Amino acid sequence: MGQFNITSIKTSSNGVWQGDNPLDYAFPLLIVQTTLILVVSRFLAFLFKPLRQPKVIAEIVGGILLGPSAFGRNDTYMQRIFPSWSTPILESVASIGLLFFLFLVGLELDLNSIRRSGKRAFSIAVAGISLPFICGIGVAITLRKTVHGADKVGFAQFIVFMGVALSITAFPVLARILAELKLLTTRVGETAMAAAAFNDIAAWILLALAVALSGDSDNKTHKSPLVSIWVLLCGLAFVIFMMVVIRPAMKQVGRRCSHENDAVDEAYICLTLAGVMVSGFMTDLIGIHSIFGAFVFGLTIPKGNFAERLIERIEDFVSGLLLPLYFASSGLKTNVAKIHGGEAWGLLVLVVTTACAGKIIGTFAVAMICKIPARESLTLGVLMNTKGLVELIVLNIGKEKKVLNDEIFAILVLMALFTTFITTPTVMTIYKPARGAIAKTNRKLGDLSSSSKHDAHADPLRVLACVYGPGNVPSIISLIESTRSTKKSLLKLFIMHLVELTERSSSIILAQRARKNGFPFFNRANRGEWRDRLSGAFQTYSQLGRVSVRPTTAISSLSTMHEDICHVAEEKRVTMIVLLFHKQWRMEVDEDDSGKAHEVLENVGHGWRGVNQRVLKNAPCSVAVLVDRGYGNGSHTPGPNVSGAQRVCVMFFGGPDDREALKLGERMAEHPAVRVTVIRFVEKEGVNGINAVLLSPEASTTSEKSYSFSKAKINTKQEKELDENAMGEFHIKWDSMVGYIEKESSNVVEEVLSIGKSGDYDLIIVGKGRFPSISVAELAERQAEHAELGPIGDILTSSGNGVVSSVLMIQQHDVEDLSHAKGNDNAV
């Protein structure tokens, strides 16, 4: 392969029918290599998922398996799939991905939040860098004496590269691990993120120094020491130029592309992407690696709408396709066979032990001095020991500059793999934040002393409303406003923005927002810093509506999102959780068809339905699910002086859930801009003696398609008395202000649908009916479309029924019922 003329390589073949082998041509071979790398890395990521390992681990291991350590031992495979002439092509494509990835890292790193992080995080970061760096010098001296050929490299370059390799913390990988372990917004997580951000900046400065010192060890062994100084001075001038000239210019671009101006001009996107390339070229021209320029350019972009749009445009392509090529190419260069003999493996153990001990002991000692508890200090040490992405970049540059030979490179890659691999299991073993330790209390609307006679002593209604995005704001604000007593501010609203933690690293950019809002520690003081559109909307409402509003963000995978919701409900002693149904219906009018209206369905995904179901099962308080059909898009505005009143209907069949719905109707009746009507369905005379206990479960049906009734034994006579008492109290208080209709329940489905289709009401409130009345129990055989809403809620929500009103389904919290339900709830 040494005599192979790279200029003779053609880009594409003429095809197999003309006798060409596509693997002898650059582009078809690149496609095969890329596909193979992606398939292997995704398969390994799937295998490592139960171990909660970051994706970078799978990508590096995939590269090692495809390279000379495993499959590459077969010469035919290596010469066919990864011939030496294809390496520059694969690495060039991968380097474009790396360039844009480092731009994204700079984009996501918030310099202002680093400044605000304080002395504690700074001192932890300094200790986390300095002690491993000093240890790295000792290891470097040992390796130079032991490994053949290591002493051919300049002493200064080798020491700096080894120091950086041992002292680095991978900020993106750490953020992912913290989010997976739900530590992102705990005190440990916040400190680790801030310290890692400091560490990241220091690492790039040290790397720039290392590259400036190294040059190319083959060709420039006799270069003047002044060259390195010139490289560093030019690098410093570049950073100053970017911060003084380019940053203000990018701020101007950010303002033009803000939410107020809505549209982002394509020209700005293209110029920014070109700017990444130019910045990379400039630092390469100076003599520092091109990725340094891309990283610094990323720091100049202001955080906001423009940055988010940039991330949306390039992240999936870069992180999903190009970046795995880079880490796989690192693995392809790693030949584990080079580590042979007891001495070499001993050196690997020495490097791993030194790296772990230096980082953990240094961080632990300073954290203890900062009066952080021992367990949290140890956790911080382990977290700061995360390597991964940035480590690999440093090692590759070291190998490229010929500072690290094959054996040392393989030792350091395995060290990076091992230290990152052990982080998650070690942290899970030594530290787990207190969750669910608070004693459960029985919280429902009926517990509130909301009588108007005792307003001065009334307990505030605490509501936790969960939203997916700005589109949900009008309906939630309208619902909360309807439940607010206008006599005094008796409402505390906690808004939780639910964000799915995906494999996209930009979901970590929300960590900054979470830290600003302080989930689960709600922000009280810095209300002026609510930069999020969602928070801004609710801030405005709190000023208009005299409601205490506290926003927060939950970043979690959908499978564990309910834990965050229930935890905050527990912490904040919430009376009711408001969830949004996973489907939303909008009525749109056809302009060309004589004003005929039709339904438009928006579905946020089945995964969110699972979140709702798990919250309903585990909530420590009452839960309401809002099925939104344009509720709140009318003229209903905060405050008592409104022209158009909201029309609300409460359907009452009987049972705890219906009584909770009635209590909510009571609160709404207090609002002068809400007109409440109660429709009570009564049993036909002569029908009695049947109750929920006699419902028999059928093994053939599943809970997805059938309703879940509580099998707890209840006193039917007592339940009827409670229903009558609740209705009696309601009449005494609100008889003159509330409409009341009594219907005999002969055909429940038709009667309920006629009310829903009539358009007489903006919102219909129903109970879930876990202890069903006789008429509701008769619906047990009906196939459910949305079983979690209960029989009546499902009828009003099922598609194709022509219902135009929004629906609010309420499930009352009852400790006794929950304890029975865990073992006794059956689908019928």
Coordinates of C-alpha atoms in Angstrom, one line a residue, residues 258 278 299 395 446 512 542 606 679 694 747 820:
S258 CA -35.6 36.8 18.2
V278 CA -13.7 30.1 8.5
L299 CA -19.1 30.9 22.5
L395 CA -5.9 11.8 22.2
G446 CA -62.7 18.7 49.6
Q512 CA -29.4 25.9 32.0
S542 CA -49.5 36.2 37.5
H606 CA -48.5 7.7 22.7
I679 CA -76.4 18.2 35.5
L694 CA -70.5 -7.0 42.1
N747 CA -79.6 6.0 28.0
H820 CA -56.9 -1.3 47.7

